Amino acid sequence: MSESNTVNFVTYEYPLNEKIRSWLRLETLLNQVYELSHITSYTSGIAFFRSVSELIEILDRGEVRSDMIKELEKQRRRLSAWSDAPNADNQLISSLLNDLATKAANITTAPRFGQQLRNDKIISMVRQRLSIPGGCCSFDLPTLQLWLHMPQEQKEQAISGWLKSLAPLKETLDTILNLIRQAGSFEIKECHNGFYQDSVEDKELLRVRLSSDKLIFPQISGHKTRFAIRFLHIDSENGIVPAMMTFELSCC
């Protein structure tokens, strides 16, 4: 298939409870921290430290560790129940159960999430200035200016230590969200006049998939058992949403 005919799909996710909402934000920030960790300039350095600062704020808000341990146990029970189903892949289930046990042990024994980041002098110094527009200029933070001009090997050594302290958190979160996403499968649905609504039972995450060429995105609202989706065109003044259109929906 030629590149011009390739259709790109965008997956939009919406949490149905506060726990999943917090985890999706945490996942986004962890991905930013890891992707921005190769600092080669002042600009990339500030972007990295800003993501680290937001990550620390998220970690300070709730009981992330205890919620994850409960979720790992919930997923373990679900997988154990599947092992009794006809045609179950018991080898795969056993592998997943072992992985969940390892992740549970790792986060149980790990230090407080983000503690190494909180204690670092450079990170603390930058965090104090991030709330001020342009507050990380060289005249505000000469220490950061010097740190950014240190040999790349020294910077990468420090960053490697920070990322290593986050590894148990990131690996566990990736495993949990992957299992939650795999609990649902995409089905083709129809909406009329850009609107769709439905009810769900015991679901935590909605996933909507649309082709990007339509320039249409979903505005999702809902909580626990009911949800509604309003489809909007990115050009709110001139764009047109078809009277009837299909999309893909997965309730996880």
mmCIF file of C-alpha atoms in Angstrom:
data_model
loop_
_atom_site.group_PDB
_atom_site.id
_atom_site.type_symbol
_atom_site.label_atom_id
_atom_site.label_comp_id
_atom_site.label_asym_id
_atom_site.label_seq_id
_atom_site.Cartn_x
_atom_site.Cartn_y
_atom_site.Cartn_z
ATOM 1 C CA MET A 1 0.000 0.000 0.000
ATOM 2 C CA SER A 2 1.400 3.410 -0.920
ATOM 3 C CA GLU A 3 2.069 5.940 1.782
ATOM 4 C CA SER A 4 -0.577 8.305 0.383
ATOM 5 C CA ASN A 5 -3.272 5.634 0.845
ATOM 6 C CA THR A 6 -2.242 4.647 4.357
ATOM 7 C CA VAL A 7 -4.910 5.420 6.940
ATOM 8 C CA ASN A 8 -3.680 6.499 10.360
ATOM 9 C CA PHE A 9 -5.877 5.707 13.339
ATOM 10 C CA VAL A 10 -5.952 7.657 16.581
ATOM 11 C CA THR A 11 -6.993 5.961 19.822
ATOM 12 C CA TYR A 12 -8.648 8.204 22.406
ATOM 13 C CA GLU A 13 -8.987 6.998 25.988
ATOM 14 C CA TYR A 14 -11.350 8.099 28.740
ATOM 15 C CA PRO A 15 -11.203 6.914 32.388
ATOM 16 C CA LEU A 16 -14.401 5.955 34.180
ATOM 17 C CA ASN A 17 -12.975 6.382 37.688
ATOM 18 C CA GLU A 18 -10.389 8.506 39.481
ATOM 19 C CA LYS A 19 -7.900 5.670 39.846
ATOM 20 C CA ILE A 20 -7.604 5.148 36.084
ATOM 21 C CA ARG A 21 -7.592 8.919 35.542
ATOM 22 C CA SER A 22 -4.585 9.238 37.837
ATOM 23 C CA TRP A 23 -2.796 6.280 36.237
ATOM 24 C CA LEU A 24 -3.232 7.622 32.699
ATOM 25 C CA ARG A 25 -1.764 10.953 33.756
ATOM 26 C CA LEU A 26 1.054 9.129 35.510
ATOM 27 C CA GLU A 27 1.714 7.060 32.384
ATOM 28 C CA THR A 28 1.852 10.208 30.241
ATOM 29 C CA LEU A 29 4.352 11.900 32.555
ATOM 30 C CA LEU A 30 6.552 8.811 32.869
ATOM 31 C CA ASN A 31 6.680 8.521 29.075
ATOM 32 C CA GLN A 32 7.634 12.196 28.827
ATOM 33 C CA VAL A 33 10.387 11.822 31.424
ATOM 34 C CA TYR A 34 11.903 8.815 29.667
ATOM 35 C CA GLU A 35 11.616 10.312 26.169
ATOM 36 C CA LEU A 36 13.124 13.648 27.264
ATOM 37 C CA SER A 37 15.918 12.083 29.326
ATOM 38 C CA HIS A 38 18.578 12.598 26.645
ATOM 39 C CA ILE A 39 19.420 16.221 27.469
ATOM 40 C CA THR A 40 21.534 17.990 24.875
ATOM 41 C CA SER A 41 20.516 21.632 25.328
ATOM 42 C CA TYR A 42 18.999 24.149 27.720
ATOM 43 C CA THR A 43 15.592 23.742 26.057
ATOM 44 C CA SER A 44 15.527 19.949 26.299
ATOM 45 C CA GLY A 45 16.811 20.186 29.873
ATOM 46 C CA ILE A 46 13.978 22.468 30.992
ATOM 47 C CA ALA A 47 11.416 20.224 29.266
ATOM 48 C CA PHE A 48 12.832 17.210 31.126
ATOM 49 C CA PHE A 49 12.847 18.898 34.535
ATOM 50 C CA ARG A 50 9.317 20.239 34.014
ATOM 51 C CA SER A 51 8.035 16.722 33.361
ATOM 52 C CA VAL A 52 9.920 15.436 36.407
ATOM 53 C CA SER A 53 8.358 18.162 38.553
ATOM 54 C CA GLU A 54 4.827 17.318 37.373
ATOM 55 C CA LEU A 55 5.520 13.627 37.969
ATOM 56 C CA ILE A 56 6.510 14.316 41.582
ATOM 57 C CA GLU A 57 3.292 16.303 42.095
ATOM 58 C CA ILE A 58 1.185 13.389 40.820
ATOM 59 C CA LEU A 59 3.037 10.943 43.072
ATOM 60 C CA ASP A 60 2.458 13.193 46.091
ATOM 61 C CA ARG A 61 -1.323 13.240 45.643
ATOM 62 C CA GLY A 62 -2.392 9.665 46.315
ATOM 63 C CA GLU A 63 -1.594 6.182 47.498
ATOM 64 C CA VAL A 64 -0.118 5.001 44.207
ATOM 65 C CA ARG A 65 1.744 2.017 45.647
ATOM 66 C CA SER A 66 -1.200 0.557 47.611
ATOM 67 C CA ASP A 67 -3.586 1.052 44.675
ATOM 68 C CA MET A 68 -1.188 -0.779 42.362
ATOM 69 C CA ILE A 69 -0.717 -3.681 44.771
ATOM 70 C CA LYS A 70 -4.510 -4.062 44.994
ATOM 71 C CA GLU A 71 -4.779 -3.959 41.200
ATOM 72 C CA LEU A 72 -2.057 -6.591 40.773
ATOM 73 C CA GLU A 73 -3.965 -8.886 43.115
ATOM 74 C CA LYS A 74 -7.189 -8.209 41.212
ATOM 75 C CA GLN A 75 -5.505 -9.077 37.913
ATOM 76 C CA ARG A 76 -3.963 -12.191 39.493
ATOM 77 C CA ARG A 77 -7.409 -13.462 40.554
ATOM 78 C CA ARG A 78 -8.818 -12.747 37.096
ATOM 79 C CA LEU A 79 -6.016 -14.637 35.356
ATOM 80 C CA SER A 80 -6.317 -17.555 37.781
ATOM 81 C CA ALA A 81 -10.027 -17.812 36.958
ATOM 82 C CA TRP A 82 -9.240 -17.872 33.238
ATOM 83 C CA SER A 83 -6.945 -20.877 33.708
ATOM 84 C CA ASP A 84 -10.034 -23.040 34.308
ATOM 85 C CA ALA A 85 -11.671 -21.984 31.026
ATOM 86 C CA PRO A 86 -11.769 -24.407 28.081
ATOM 87 C CA ASN A 87 -8.849 -24.015 25.644
ATOM 88 C CA ALA A 88 -7.038 -21.698 28.050
ATOM 89 C CA ASP A 89 -3.378 -21.056 27.272
ATOM 90 C CA ASN A 90 -2.113 -22.122 30.688
ATOM 91 C CA GLN A 91 1.516 -21.552 29.738
ATOM 92 C CA LEU A 92 0.809 -17.908 28.908
ATOM 93 C CA ILE A 93 -1.346 -17.480 32.013
ATOM 94 C CA SER A 94 1.399 -18.983 34.190
ATOM 95 C CA SER A 95 3.935 -16.600 32.663
ATOM 96 C CA LEU A 96 1.662 -13.613 33.322
ATOM 97 C CA LEU A 97 1.025 -14.722 36.906
ATOM 98 C CA ASN A 98 4.762 -14.993 37.536
ATOM 99 C CA ASP A 99 5.255 -11.524 36.055
ATOM 100 C CA LEU A 100 2.531 -10.067 38.315
ATOM 101 C CA ALA A 101 4.148 -11.697 41.363
ATOM 102 C CA THR A 102 7.524 -10.202 40.414
ATOM 103 C CA LYS A 103 6.035 -6.737 39.895
ATOM 104 C CA ALA A 104 4.207 -6.922 43.247
ATOM 105 C CA ALA A 105 7.439 -7.880 45.036
ATOM 106 C CA ASN A 106 9.380 -5.102 43.305
ATOM 107 C CA ILE A 107 7.018 -2.264 44.219
ATOM 108 C CA THR A 108 6.467 -3.605 47.746
ATOM 109 C CA THR A 109 10.190 -3.439 48.524
ATOM 110 C CA ALA A 110 10.983 -0.318 46.467
ATOM 111 C CA PRO A 111 11.646 3.001 48.260
ATOM 112 C CA ARG A 112 8.922 5.634 48.207
ATOM 113 C CA PHE A 113 8.116 6.422 44.580
ATOM 114 C CA GLY A 114 9.949 9.539 43.454
ATOM 115 C CA GLN A 115 11.920 9.938 46.700
ATOM 116 C CA GLN A 116 15.274 10.098 44.932
ATOM 117 C CA LEU A 117 13.886 12.828 42.671
ATOM 118 C CA ARG A 118 12.564 14.837 45.631
ATOM 119 C CA ASN A 119 15.929 14.659 47.402
ATOM 120 C CA ASP A 120 18.034 15.726 44.442
ATOM 121 C CA LYS A 121 19.356 19.284 44.814
ATOM 122 C CA ILE A 122 19.279 20.149 41.097
ATOM 123 C CA ILE A 123 15.693 18.921 40.674
ATOM 124 C CA SER A 124 14.555 20.731 43.843
ATOM 125 C CA MET A 125 16.209 23.945 42.712
ATOM 126 C CA VAL A 126 14.543 23.841 39.301
ATOM 127 C CA ARG A 127 11.126 22.916 40.755
ATOM 128 C CA GLN A 128 11.128 26.084 42.863
ATOM 129 C CA ARG A 129 11.436 28.233 39.728
ATOM 130 C CA LEU A 130 9.087 26.414 37.324
ATOM 131 C CA SER A 131 5.966 28.195 38.575
ATOM 132 C CA ILE A 132 7.494 31.517 37.480
ATOM 133 C CA PRO A 133 7.187 32.252 33.725
ATOM 134 C CA GLY A 134 10.730 32.127 32.377
ATOM 135 C CA GLY A 135 11.942 31.532 35.913
ATOM 136 C CA CYS A 136 14.704 29.134 34.864
ATOM 137 C CA CYS A 137 16.817 31.682 33.001
ATOM 138 C CA SER A 138 20.568 31.464 33.477
ATOM 139 C CA PHE A 139 20.627 34.493 35.810
ATOM 140 C CA ASP A 140 17.983 32.799 37.999
ATOM 141 C CA LEU A 141 19.649 29.386 38.086
ATOM 142 C CA PRO A 142 23.401 29.593 37.475
ATOM 143 C CA THR A 143 23.727 26.151 39.115
ATOM 144 C CA LEU A 144 21.497 24.652 36.429
ATOM 145 C CA GLN A 145 23.444 26.521 33.767
ATOM 146 C CA LEU A 146 26.623 24.870 35.008
ATOM 147 C CA TRP A 147 24.959 21.436 35.276
ATOM 148 C CA LEU A 148 23.733 21.642 31.686
ATOM 149 C CA HIS A 149 27.310 22.335 30.537
ATOM 150 C CA MET A 150 28.776 19.374 32.389
ATOM 151 C CA PRO A 151 30.184 16.530 30.243
ATOM 152 C CA GLN A 152 27.383 14.480 28.676
ATOM 153 C CA GLU A 153 28.592 11.336 30.424
ATOM 154 C CA GLN A 154 28.194 12.930 33.859
ATOM 155 C CA LYS A 155 24.696 14.190 33.077
ATOM 156 C CA GLU A 156 23.638 10.813 31.722
ATOM 157 C CA GLN A 157 24.974 9.099 34.834
ATOM 158 C CA ALA A 158 22.814 11.302 37.058
ATOM 159 C CA ILE A 159 19.753 10.854 34.826
ATOM 160 C CA SER A 160 20.305 7.087 34.722
ATOM 161 C CA GLY A 161 20.109 7.002 38.511
ATOM 162 C CA TRP A 162 16.854 8.967 38.492
ATOM 163 C CA LEU A 163 15.287 6.692 35.877
ATOM 164 C CA LYS A 164 16.461 3.577 37.699
ATOM 165 C CA SER A 165 14.574 4.722 40.802
ATOM 166 C CA LEU A 166 11.406 5.024 38.670
ATOM 167 C CA ALA A 167 11.780 1.623 36.970
ATOM 168 C CA PRO A 168 9.625 -0.424 39.434
ATOM 169 C CA LEU A 169 6.838 2.150 39.122
ATOM 170 C CA LYS A 170 6.956 2.394 35.323
ATOM 171 C CA GLU A 171 7.227 -1.351 34.723
ATOM 172 C CA THR A 172 4.313 -2.096 37.055
ATOM 173 C CA LEU A 173 2.117 0.644 35.630
ATOM 174 C CA ASP A 174 2.843 -0.493 32.061
ATOM 175 C CA THR A 175 1.854 -4.063 32.991
ATOM 176 C CA ILE A 176 -1.365 -3.022 34.731
ATOM 177 C CA LEU A 177 -2.575 -0.670 31.992
ATOM 178 C CA ASN A 178 -1.680 -3.197 29.305
ATOM 179 C CA LEU A 179 -3.819 -5.861 31.021
ATOM 180 C CA ILE A 180 -6.699 -3.414 31.465
ATOM 181 C CA ARG A 181 -6.564 -2.383 27.801
ATOM 182 C CA GLN A 182 -6.442 -6.009 26.651
ATOM 183 C CA ALA A 183 -9.552 -6.786 28.707
ATOM 184 C CA GLY A 184 -11.658 -5.114 26.011
ATOM 185 C CA SER A 185 -11.821 -5.519 22.246
ATOM 186 C CA PHE A 186 -12.742 -2.955 19.602
ATOM 187 C CA GLU A 187 -16.210 -3.204 18.044
ATOM 188 C CA ILE A 188 -17.660 -1.123 15.223
ATOM 189 C CA LYS A 189 -20.407 1.233 16.378
ATOM 190 C CA GLU A 190 -22.652 3.750 14.648
ATOM 191 C CA CYS A 191 -23.408 7.257 15.796
ATOM 192 C CA HIS A 192 -26.099 9.580 14.454
ATOM 193 C CA ASN A 193 -25.788 13.348 14.236
ATOM 194 C CA GLY A 194 -22.431 13.104 15.957
ATOM 195 C CA PHE A 195 -23.798 11.573 19.161
ATOM 196 C CA TYR A 196 -23.542 8.176 20.841
ATOM 197 C CA GLN A 197 -24.429 6.984 24.338
ATOM 198 C CA ASP A 198 -24.471 3.658 26.123
ATOM 199 C CA SER A 199 -24.190 1.989 29.518
ATOM 200 C CA VAL A 200 -21.477 -0.290 30.885
ATOM 201 C CA GLU A 201 -21.039 -2.606 33.867
ATOM 202 C CA ASP A 202 -17.788 -3.079 35.799
ATOM 203 C CA LYS A 203 -15.699 -1.177 33.237
ATOM 204 C CA GLU A 204 -12.925 1.299 33.962
ATOM 205 C CA LEU A 205 -11.681 2.609 30.632
ATOM 206 C CA LEU A 206 -13.246 3.618 27.317
ATOM 207 C CA ARG A 207 -11.184 3.524 24.132
ATOM 208 C CA VAL A 208 -12.389 5.136 20.899
ATOM 209 C CA ARG A 209 -10.548 4.639 17.610
ATOM 210 C CA LEU A 210 -10.990 6.945 14.601
ATOM 211 C CA SER A 211 -9.097 7.532 11.396
ATOM 212 C CA SER A 212 -7.224 10.824 11.498
ATOM 213 C CA ASP A 213 -8.160 11.756 7.924
ATOM 214 C CA LYS A 214 -11.731 12.560 8.998
ATOM 215 C CA LEU A 215 -10.435 15.372 11.251
ATOM 216 C CA ILE A 216 -13.095 14.336 13.784
ATOM 217 C CA PHE A 217 -12.416 13.719 17.471
ATOM 218 C CA PRO A 218 -14.585 12.446 20.356
ATOM 219 C CA GLN A 219 -15.598 14.501 23.365
ATOM 220 C CA ILE A 220 -16.362 11.881 25.994
ATOM 221 C CA SER A 221 -18.228 12.261 29.279
ATOM 222 C CA GLY A 222 -19.276 9.605 31.716
ATOM 223 C CA HIS A 223 -18.784 7.952 35.075
ATOM 224 C CA LYS A 224 -19.009 4.360 36.297
ATOM 225 C CA THR A 225 -22.000 2.963 34.387
ATOM 226 C CA ARG A 226 -23.043 5.455 31.699
ATOM 227 C CA PHE A 227 -21.204 7.450 29.076
ATOM 228 C CA ALA A 228 -21.867 9.710 26.120
ATOM 229 C CA ILE A 229 -19.705 10.624 23.145
ATOM 230 C CA ARG A 230 -20.070 13.788 21.098
ATOM 231 C CA PHE A 231 -18.070 13.759 17.855
ATOM 232 C CA LEU A 232 -16.717 17.132 16.773
ATOM 233 C CA HIS A 233 -14.783 18.417 13.778
ATOM 234 C CA ILE A 234 -11.426 20.026 14.476
ATOM 235 C CA ASP A 235 -12.614 23.046 12.455
ATOM 236 C CA SER A 236 -15.486 24.028 14.743
ATOM 237 C CA GLU A 237 -16.786 26.727 12.371
ATOM 238 C CA ASN A 238 -16.586 25.115 8.932
ATOM 239 C CA GLY A 239 -16.072 21.397 9.562
ATOM 240 C CA ILE A 240 -18.928 18.950 9.005
ATOM 241 C CA VAL A 241 -19.704 15.830 11.061
ATOM 242 C CA PRO A 242 -21.624 13.260 8.942
ATOM 243 C CA ALA A 243 -25.234 12.525 9.895
ATOM 244 C CA MET A 244 -24.197 8.890 10.298
ATOM 245 C CA MET A 245 -20.675 7.646 10.879
ATOM 246 C CA THR A 246 -18.961 4.568 12.251
ATOM 247 C CA PHE A 247 -16.212 4.348 14.839
ATOM 248 C CA GLU A 248 -14.544 1.686 16.924
ATOM 249 C CA LEU A 249 -15.207 1.353 20.648
ATOM 250 C CA SER A 250 -13.602 -0.800 23.310
ATOM 251 C CA CYS A 251 -14.933 -0.910 26.900
ATOM 252 C CA CYS A 252 -12.239 -2.243 29.229
#
